[in-house]
mmCIF file of C-alpha atoms in Angstrom:
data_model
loop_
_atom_site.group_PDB
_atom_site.id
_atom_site.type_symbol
_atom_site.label_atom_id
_atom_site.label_comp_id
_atom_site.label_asym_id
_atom_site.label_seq_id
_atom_site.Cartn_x
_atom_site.Cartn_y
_atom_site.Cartn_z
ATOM 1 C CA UNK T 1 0.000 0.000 0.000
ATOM 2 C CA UNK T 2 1.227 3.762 -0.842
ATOM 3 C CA UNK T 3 -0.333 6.531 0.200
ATOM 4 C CA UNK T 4 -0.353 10.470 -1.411
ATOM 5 C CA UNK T 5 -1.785 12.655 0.875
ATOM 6 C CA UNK T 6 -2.605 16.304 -0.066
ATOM 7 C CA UNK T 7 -3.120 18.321 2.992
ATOM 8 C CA UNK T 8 -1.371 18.557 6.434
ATOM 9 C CA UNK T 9 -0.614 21.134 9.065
ATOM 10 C CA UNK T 10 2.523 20.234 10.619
ATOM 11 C CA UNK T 11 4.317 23.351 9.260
ATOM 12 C CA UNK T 12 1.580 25.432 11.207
ATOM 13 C CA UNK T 13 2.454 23.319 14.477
ATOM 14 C CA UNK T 14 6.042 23.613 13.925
ATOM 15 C CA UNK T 15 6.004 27.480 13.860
ATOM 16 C CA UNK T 16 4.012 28.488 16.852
ATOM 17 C CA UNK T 17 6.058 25.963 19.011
ATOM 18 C CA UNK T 18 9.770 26.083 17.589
ATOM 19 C CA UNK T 19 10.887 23.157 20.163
ATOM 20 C CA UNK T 20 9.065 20.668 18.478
ATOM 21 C CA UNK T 21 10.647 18.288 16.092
ATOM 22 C CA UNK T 22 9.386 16.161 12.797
ATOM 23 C CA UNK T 23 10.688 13.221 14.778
ATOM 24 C CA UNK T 24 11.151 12.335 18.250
ATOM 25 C CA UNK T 25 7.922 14.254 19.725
ATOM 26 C CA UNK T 26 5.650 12.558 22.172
ATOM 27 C CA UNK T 27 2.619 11.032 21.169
ATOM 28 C CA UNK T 28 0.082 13.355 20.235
ATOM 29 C CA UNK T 29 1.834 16.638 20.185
ATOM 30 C CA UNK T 30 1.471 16.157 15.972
ATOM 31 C CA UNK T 31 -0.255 13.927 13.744
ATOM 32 C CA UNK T 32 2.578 13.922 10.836
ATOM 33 C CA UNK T 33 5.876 12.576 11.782
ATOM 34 C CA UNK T 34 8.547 10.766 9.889
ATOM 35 C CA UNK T 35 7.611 8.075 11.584
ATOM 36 C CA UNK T 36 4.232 7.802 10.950
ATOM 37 C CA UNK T 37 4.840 8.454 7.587
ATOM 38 C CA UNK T 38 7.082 5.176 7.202
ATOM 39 C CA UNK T 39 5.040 3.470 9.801
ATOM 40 C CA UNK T 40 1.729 4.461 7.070
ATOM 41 C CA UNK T 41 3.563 3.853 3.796
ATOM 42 C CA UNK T 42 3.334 7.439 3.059
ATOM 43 C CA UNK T 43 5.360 8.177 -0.857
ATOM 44 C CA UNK T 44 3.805 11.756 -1.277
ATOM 45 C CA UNK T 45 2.578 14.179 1.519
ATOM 46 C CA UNK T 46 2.064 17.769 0.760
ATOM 47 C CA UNK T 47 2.907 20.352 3.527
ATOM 48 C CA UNK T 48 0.611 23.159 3.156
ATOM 49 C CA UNK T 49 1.778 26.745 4.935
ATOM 50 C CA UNK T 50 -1.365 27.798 7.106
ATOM 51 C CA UNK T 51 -0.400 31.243 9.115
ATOM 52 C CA UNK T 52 -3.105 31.216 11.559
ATOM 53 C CA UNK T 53 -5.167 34.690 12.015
ATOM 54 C CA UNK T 54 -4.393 35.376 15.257
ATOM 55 C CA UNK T 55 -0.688 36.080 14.576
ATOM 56 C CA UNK T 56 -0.042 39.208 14.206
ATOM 57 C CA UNK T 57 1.581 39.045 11.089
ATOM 58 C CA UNK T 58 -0.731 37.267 9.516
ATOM 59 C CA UNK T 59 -0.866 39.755 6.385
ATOM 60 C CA UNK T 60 2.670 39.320 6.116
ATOM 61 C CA UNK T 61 5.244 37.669 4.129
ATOM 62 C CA UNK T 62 7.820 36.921 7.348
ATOM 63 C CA UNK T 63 5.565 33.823 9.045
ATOM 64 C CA UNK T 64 5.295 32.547 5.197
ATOM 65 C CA UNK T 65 8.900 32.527 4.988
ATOM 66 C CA UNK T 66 9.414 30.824 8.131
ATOM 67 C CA UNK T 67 7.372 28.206 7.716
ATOM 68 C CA UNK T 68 9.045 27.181 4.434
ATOM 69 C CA UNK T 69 12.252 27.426 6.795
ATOM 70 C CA UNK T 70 11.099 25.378 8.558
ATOM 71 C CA UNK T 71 10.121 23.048 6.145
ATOM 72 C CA UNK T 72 13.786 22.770 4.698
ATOM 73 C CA UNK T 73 15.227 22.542 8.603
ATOM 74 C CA UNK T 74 13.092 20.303 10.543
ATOM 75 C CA UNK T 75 11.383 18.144 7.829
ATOM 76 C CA UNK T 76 13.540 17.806 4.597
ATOM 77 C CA UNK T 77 16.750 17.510 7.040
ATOM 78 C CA UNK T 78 15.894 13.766 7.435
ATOM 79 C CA UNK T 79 17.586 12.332 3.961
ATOM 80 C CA UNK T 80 14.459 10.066 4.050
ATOM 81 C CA UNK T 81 12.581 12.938 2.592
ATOM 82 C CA UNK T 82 12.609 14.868 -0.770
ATOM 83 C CA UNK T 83 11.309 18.114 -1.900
ATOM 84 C CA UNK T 84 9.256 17.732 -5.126
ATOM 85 C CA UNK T 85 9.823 20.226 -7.453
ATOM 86 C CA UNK T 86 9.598 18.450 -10.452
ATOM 87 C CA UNK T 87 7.601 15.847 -12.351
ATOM 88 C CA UNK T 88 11.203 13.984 -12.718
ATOM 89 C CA UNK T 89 11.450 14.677 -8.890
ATOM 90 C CA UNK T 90 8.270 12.359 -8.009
ATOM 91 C CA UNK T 91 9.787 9.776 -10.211
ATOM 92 C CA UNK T 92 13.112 9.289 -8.158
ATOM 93 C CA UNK T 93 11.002 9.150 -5.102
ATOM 94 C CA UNK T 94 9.237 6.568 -6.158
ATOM 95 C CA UNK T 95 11.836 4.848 -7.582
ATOM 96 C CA UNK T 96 14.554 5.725 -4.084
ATOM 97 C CA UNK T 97 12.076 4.794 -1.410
ATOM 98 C CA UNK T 98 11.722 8.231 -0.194
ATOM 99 C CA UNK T 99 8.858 10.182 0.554
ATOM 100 C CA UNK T 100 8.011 12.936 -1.284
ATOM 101 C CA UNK T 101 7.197 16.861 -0.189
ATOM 102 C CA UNK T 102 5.237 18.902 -2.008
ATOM 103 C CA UNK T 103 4.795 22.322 -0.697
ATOM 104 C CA UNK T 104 1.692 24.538 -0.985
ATOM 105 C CA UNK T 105 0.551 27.596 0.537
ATOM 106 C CA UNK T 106 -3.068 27.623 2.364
ATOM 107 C CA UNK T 107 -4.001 31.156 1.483
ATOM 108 C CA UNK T 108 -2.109 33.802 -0.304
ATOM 109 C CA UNK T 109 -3.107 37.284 2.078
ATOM 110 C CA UNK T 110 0.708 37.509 3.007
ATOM 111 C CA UNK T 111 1.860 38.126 -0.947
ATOM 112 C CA UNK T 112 -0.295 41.442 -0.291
ATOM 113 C CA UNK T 113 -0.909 40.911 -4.034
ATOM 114 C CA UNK T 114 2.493 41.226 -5.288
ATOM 115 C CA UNK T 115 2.883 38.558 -8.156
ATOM 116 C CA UNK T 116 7.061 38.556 -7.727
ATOM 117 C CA UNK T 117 6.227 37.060 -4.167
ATOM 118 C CA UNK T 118 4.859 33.734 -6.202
ATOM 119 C CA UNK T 119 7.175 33.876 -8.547
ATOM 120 C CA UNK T 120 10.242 33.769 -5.930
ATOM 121 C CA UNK T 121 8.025 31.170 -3.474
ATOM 122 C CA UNK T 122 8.146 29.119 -6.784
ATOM 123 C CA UNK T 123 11.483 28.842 -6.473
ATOM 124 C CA UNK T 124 11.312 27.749 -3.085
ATOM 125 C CA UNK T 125 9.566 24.816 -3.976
ATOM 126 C CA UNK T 126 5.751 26.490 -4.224
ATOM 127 C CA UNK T 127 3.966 24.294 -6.391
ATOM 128 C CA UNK T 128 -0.031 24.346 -5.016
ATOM 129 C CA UNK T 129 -2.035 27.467 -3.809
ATOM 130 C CA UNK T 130 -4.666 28.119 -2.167
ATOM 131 C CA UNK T 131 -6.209 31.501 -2.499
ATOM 132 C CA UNK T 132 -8.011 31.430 0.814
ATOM 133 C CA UNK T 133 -8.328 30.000 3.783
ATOM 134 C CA UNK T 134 -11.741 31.079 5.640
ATOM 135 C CA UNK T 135 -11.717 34.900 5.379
ATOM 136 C CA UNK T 136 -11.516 37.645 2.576
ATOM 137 C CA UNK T 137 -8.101 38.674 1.618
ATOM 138 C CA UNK T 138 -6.893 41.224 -1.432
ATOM 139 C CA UNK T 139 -7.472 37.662 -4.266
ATOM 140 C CA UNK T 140 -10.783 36.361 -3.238
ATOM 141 C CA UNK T 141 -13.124 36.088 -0.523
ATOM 142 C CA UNK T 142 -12.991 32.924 1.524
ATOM 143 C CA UNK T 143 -16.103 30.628 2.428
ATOM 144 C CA UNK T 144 -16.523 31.904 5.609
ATOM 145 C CA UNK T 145 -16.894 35.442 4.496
ATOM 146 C CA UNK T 146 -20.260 36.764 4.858
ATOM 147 C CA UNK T 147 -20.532 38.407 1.375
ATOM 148 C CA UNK T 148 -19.657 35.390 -0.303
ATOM 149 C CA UNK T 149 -17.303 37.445 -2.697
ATOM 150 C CA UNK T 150 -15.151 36.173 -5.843
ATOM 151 C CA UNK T 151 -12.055 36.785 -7.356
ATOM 152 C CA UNK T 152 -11.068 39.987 -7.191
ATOM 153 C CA UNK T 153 -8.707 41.884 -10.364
ATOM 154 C CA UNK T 154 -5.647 41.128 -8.569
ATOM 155 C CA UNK T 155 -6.896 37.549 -7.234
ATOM 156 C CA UNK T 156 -7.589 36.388 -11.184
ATOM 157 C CA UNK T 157 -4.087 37.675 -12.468
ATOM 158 C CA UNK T 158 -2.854 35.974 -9.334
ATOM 159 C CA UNK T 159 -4.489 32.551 -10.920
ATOM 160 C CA UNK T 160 -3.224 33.158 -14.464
ATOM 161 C CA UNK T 161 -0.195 33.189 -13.211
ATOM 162 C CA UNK T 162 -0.001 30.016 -10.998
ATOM 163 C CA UNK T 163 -1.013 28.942 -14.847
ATOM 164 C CA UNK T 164 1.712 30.189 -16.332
ATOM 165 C CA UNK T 165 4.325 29.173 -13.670
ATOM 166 C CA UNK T 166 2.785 25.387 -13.312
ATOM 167 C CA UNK T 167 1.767 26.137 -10.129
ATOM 168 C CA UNK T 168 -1.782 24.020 -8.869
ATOM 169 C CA UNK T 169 -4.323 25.859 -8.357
ATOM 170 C CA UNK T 170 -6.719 24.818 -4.957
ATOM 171 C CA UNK T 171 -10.268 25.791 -4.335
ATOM 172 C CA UNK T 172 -10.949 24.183 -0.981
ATOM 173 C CA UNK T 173 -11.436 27.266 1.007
ATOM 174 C CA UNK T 174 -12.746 30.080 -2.042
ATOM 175 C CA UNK T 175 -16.300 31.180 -1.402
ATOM 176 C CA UNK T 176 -18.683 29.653 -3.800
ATOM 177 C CA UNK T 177 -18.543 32.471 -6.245
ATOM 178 C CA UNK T 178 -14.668 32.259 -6.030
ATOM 179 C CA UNK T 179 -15.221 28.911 -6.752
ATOM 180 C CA UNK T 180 -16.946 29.690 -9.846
ATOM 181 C CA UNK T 181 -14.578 32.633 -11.365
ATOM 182 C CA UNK T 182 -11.244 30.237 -10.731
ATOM 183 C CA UNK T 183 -13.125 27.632 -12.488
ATOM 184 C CA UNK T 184 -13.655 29.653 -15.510
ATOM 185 C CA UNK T 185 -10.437 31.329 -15.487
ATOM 186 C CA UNK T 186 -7.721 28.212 -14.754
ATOM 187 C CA UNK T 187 -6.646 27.180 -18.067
ATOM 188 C CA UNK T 188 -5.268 24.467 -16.322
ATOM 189 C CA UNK T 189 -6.935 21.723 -14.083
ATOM 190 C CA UNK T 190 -7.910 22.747 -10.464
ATOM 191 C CA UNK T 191 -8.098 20.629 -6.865
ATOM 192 C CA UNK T 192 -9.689 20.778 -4.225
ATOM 193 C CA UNK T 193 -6.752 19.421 -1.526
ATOM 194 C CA UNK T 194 -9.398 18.771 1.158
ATOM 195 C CA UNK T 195 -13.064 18.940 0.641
ATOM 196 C CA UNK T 196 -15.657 16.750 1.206
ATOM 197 C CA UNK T 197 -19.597 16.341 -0.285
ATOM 198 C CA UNK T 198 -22.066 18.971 0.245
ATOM 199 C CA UNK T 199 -25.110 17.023 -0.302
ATOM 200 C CA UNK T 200 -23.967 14.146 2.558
ATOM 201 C CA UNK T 201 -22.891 16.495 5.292
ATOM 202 C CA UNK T 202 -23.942 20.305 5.038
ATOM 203 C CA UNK T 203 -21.028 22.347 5.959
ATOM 204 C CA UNK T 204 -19.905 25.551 3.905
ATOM 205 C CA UNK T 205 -16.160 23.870 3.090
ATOM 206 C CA UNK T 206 -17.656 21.008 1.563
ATOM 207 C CA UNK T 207 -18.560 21.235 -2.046
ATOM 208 C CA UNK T 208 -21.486 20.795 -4.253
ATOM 209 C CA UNK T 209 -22.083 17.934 -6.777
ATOM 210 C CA UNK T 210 -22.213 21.143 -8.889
ATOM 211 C CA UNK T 211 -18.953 21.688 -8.061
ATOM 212 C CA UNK T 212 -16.893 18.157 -7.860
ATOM 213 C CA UNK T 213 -18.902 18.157 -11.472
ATOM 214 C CA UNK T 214 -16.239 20.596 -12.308
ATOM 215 C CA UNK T 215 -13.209 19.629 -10.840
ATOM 216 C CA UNK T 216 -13.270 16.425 -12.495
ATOM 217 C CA UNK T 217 -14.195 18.585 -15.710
ATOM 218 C CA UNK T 218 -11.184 20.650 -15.550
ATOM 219 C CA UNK T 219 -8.741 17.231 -14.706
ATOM 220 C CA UNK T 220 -8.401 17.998 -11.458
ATOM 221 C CA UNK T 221 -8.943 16.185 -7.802
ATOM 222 C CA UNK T 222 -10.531 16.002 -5.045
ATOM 223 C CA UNK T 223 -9.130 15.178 -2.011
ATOM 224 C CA UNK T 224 -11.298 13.688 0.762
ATOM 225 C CA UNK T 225 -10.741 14.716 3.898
ATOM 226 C CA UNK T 226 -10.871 12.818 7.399
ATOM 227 C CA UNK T 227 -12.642 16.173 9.334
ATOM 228 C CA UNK T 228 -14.948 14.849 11.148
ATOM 229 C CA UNK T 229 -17.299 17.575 11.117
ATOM 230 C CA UNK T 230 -16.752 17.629 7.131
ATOM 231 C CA UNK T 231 -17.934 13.821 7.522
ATOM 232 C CA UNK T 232 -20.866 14.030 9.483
ATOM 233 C CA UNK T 233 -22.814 16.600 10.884
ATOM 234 C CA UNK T 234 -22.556 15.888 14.264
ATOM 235 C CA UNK T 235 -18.590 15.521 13.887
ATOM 236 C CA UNK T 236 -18.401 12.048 15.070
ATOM 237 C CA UNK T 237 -17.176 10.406 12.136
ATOM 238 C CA UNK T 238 -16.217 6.796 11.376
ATOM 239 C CA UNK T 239 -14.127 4.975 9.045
ATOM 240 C CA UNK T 240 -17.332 4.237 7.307
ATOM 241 C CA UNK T 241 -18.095 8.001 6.952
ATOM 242 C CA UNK T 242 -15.044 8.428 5.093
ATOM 243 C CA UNK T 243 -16.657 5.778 2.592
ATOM 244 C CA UNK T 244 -19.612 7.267 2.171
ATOM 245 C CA UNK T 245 -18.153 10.305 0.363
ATOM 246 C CA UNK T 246 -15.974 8.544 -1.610
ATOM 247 C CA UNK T 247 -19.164 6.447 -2.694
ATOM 248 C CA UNK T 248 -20.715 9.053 -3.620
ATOM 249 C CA UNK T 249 -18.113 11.231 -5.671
ATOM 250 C CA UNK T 250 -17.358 7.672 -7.519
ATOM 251 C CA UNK T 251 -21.175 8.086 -8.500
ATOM 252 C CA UNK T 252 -20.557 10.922 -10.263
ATOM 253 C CA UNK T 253 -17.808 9.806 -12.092
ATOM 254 C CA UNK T 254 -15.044 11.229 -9.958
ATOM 255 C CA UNK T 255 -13.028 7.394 -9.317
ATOM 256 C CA UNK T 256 -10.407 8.578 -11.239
ATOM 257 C CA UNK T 257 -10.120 11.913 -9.475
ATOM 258 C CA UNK T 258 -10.326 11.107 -6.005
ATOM 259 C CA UNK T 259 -7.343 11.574 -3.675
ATOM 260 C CA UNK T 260 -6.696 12.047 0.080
ATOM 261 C CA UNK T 261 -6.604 15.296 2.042
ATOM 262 C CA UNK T 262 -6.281 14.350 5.532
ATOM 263 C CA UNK T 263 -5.345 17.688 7.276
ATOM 264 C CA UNK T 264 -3.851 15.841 9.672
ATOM 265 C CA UNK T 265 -2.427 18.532 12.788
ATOM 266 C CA UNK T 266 -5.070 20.834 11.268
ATOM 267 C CA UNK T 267 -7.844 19.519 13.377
ATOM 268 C CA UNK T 268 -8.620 19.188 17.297
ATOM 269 C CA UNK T 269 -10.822 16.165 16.253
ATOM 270 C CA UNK T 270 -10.119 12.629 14.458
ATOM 271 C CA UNK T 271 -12.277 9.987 12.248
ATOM 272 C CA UNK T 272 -12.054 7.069 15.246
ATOM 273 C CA UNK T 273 -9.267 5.229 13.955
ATOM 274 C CA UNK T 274 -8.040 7.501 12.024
ATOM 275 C CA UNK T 275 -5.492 9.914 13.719
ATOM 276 C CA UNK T 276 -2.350 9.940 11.687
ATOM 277 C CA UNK T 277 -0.979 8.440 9.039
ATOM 278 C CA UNK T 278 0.130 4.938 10.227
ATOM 279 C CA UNK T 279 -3.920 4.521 10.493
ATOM 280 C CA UNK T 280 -4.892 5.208 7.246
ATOM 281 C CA UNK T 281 -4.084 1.859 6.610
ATOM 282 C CA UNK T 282 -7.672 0.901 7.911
ATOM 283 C CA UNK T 283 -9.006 2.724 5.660
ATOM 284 C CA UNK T 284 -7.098 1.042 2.906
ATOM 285 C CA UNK T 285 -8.364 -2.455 4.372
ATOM 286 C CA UNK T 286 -11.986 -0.563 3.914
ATOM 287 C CA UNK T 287 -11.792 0.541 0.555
ATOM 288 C CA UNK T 288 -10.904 -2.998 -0.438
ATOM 289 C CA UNK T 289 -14.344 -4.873 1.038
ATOM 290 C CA UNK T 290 -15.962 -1.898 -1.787
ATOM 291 C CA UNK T 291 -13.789 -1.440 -4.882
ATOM 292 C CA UNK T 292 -10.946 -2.991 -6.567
ATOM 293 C CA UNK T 293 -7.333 -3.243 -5.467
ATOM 294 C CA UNK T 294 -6.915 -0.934 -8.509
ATOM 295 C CA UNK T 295 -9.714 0.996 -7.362
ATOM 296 C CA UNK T 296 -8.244 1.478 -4.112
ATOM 297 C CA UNK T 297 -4.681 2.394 -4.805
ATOM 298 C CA UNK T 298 -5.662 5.185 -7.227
ATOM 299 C CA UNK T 299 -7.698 6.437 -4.363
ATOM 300 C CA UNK T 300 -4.837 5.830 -1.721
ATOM 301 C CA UNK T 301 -2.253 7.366 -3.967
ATOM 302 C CA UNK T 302 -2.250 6.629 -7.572
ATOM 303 C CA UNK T 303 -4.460 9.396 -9.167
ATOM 304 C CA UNK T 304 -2.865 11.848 -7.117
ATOM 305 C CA UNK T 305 0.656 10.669 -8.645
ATOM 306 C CA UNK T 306 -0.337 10.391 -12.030
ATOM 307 C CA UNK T 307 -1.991 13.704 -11.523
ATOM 308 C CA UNK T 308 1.344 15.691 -10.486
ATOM 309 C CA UNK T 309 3.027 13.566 -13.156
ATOM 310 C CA UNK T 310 0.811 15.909 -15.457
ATOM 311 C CA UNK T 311 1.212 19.007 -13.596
ATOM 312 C CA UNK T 312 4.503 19.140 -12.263
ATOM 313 C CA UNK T 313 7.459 20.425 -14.791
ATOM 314 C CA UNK T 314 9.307 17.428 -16.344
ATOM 315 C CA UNK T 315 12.437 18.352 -14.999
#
């Protein structure tokens, strides 16, 4: 079993407490950990950059930088890791044993709308974006935000340029509208790192069958999340849960765009038996009393791979 998973929260973690460690920590300080990663047969995880609002500096570009600091020092300092940059990157992974990094930023408010920002985070490794997290910022409003806003002038030159750089475009977070003006604007496919369905559990992050619809249009993924409140209403969410919104998105047609976004260290809450990534097996074992061993892996990890394969530069 390999796993690809498209959303966690260490980085977040690591920069509000600076003693903490990728390895070493004791349980339940963080979900992600290099060894949970081996222990879960982790080949791809993507380390999103999530400055939290009450920092100060939250409309700055400092805590954006530090985090990816902090991504080169505490994470890809264990030689079992690898930054992917590249679609040629991924490939050596696979072929090395290591596990892959893929770095994305979970809102954009810090770049205060200056496009040479992305263009230098690029070549830090940047290769998703997110344009929001829950509020409004200068690109877009967020689905939290009363108004229910879209892209603003700045947010779609911000998205034709992700285009132009190769840089993945993620809607998990946009308001509706948002959602709507990124869709008609990405000339390349878009995700949605960790979203779940609308019409099984009403919550505003989750998306519409409207919506996956579109996604899967475009290319792109969608990455199912283990939130529990995303899962079920009443947030207490089973293994099972997890299943029925995978179900339901392979209804539509979506089998071959389905991923995993577990925001793992994002969330106070876990799926019950389903707290970090040396679980997720069980969810493998699930999938497989449903669908296909070739079902499952491209869920576990193999459309996400052969998705960055696509989107990644060659070399």
């Amino acid at each position: 079993m390999e796993i690809a998973d498209f959303h966690c929260d260490v980085l977040s973690k690591l920069l509000k407490d600076r003693e903490l460690n990728f390895q070493g920590n004791k349980p339940g300080i963080l979900d992600v950990t290099l060894d949970r990663l081996k222990e879960g047969g982790v080949v791809l995880q993507t380390f999103a950059v999530f400055i939290s609002p009450n920092r100060h500096d939250y409309h700055g570009i400092d805590p954006i930088l530090e985090s990816i600091d902090l991504l080169y020092e505490k994470v890809l300092c264990h030689p079992e890791l690898k930054l992917i940059r590249t679609a040629s990157d991924l490939d050596t992974c696979l072929q090395e044993g290591k596990i892959g990094a893929l770095l994305s930023l979970e809102g954009v408010g810090g770049l205060r709308g200056r496009l040479s920002m992305l263009r230098l985070l690029k070549r830090l490794g940047v290769r998703a974006a997110g344009l929001t997290w829950n509020d409004a910022n200068w690109a877009a409003d967020g689905v939290m935000e009363s108004r229910g806003g879209g892209l603003t002038e700045q947010g779609a030159a911000l998205v034709q340029e992700c285009n132009r750089l190769g840089i993945i475009v993620d809607v998990s977070h946009l308001s509706e509208r948002a959602f709507w003006d990124v869709a008609a604007l990405s000339a390349r496919p878009i995700v949605a790192s960790h979203s779940n369905v609308r019409e099984l559990c009403d919550h505003p992050r989750n998306l519409t069958e409207l919506q996956l619809r579109a996604i899967m249009e475009s290319g792109g993924l969608i990455g199912i999340t283990y939130v529990p409140q995303f899962l079920r209403a009443s947030g207490d969410a089973k293994i099972d849960d997890v299943l029925r919104h995978v179900e339901h998105i392979c209804a539509l047609g979506g089998e071959k765009h389905l991923a995993l976004g577990s925001d793992f260290d994002g969330i106070d809450r876990h799926v019950q038996g389903l707290a970090h990534p040396g679980q997720v097996a069980a969810l493998h074992e699930a999938l497989l009393k449903r669908y296909s061993a070739e079902q499952a892996g491209g869920i576990m990890s193999g459309n996400a791979i052969s998705f960055l394969r696509g989107q990644l530069p060659a070399d």
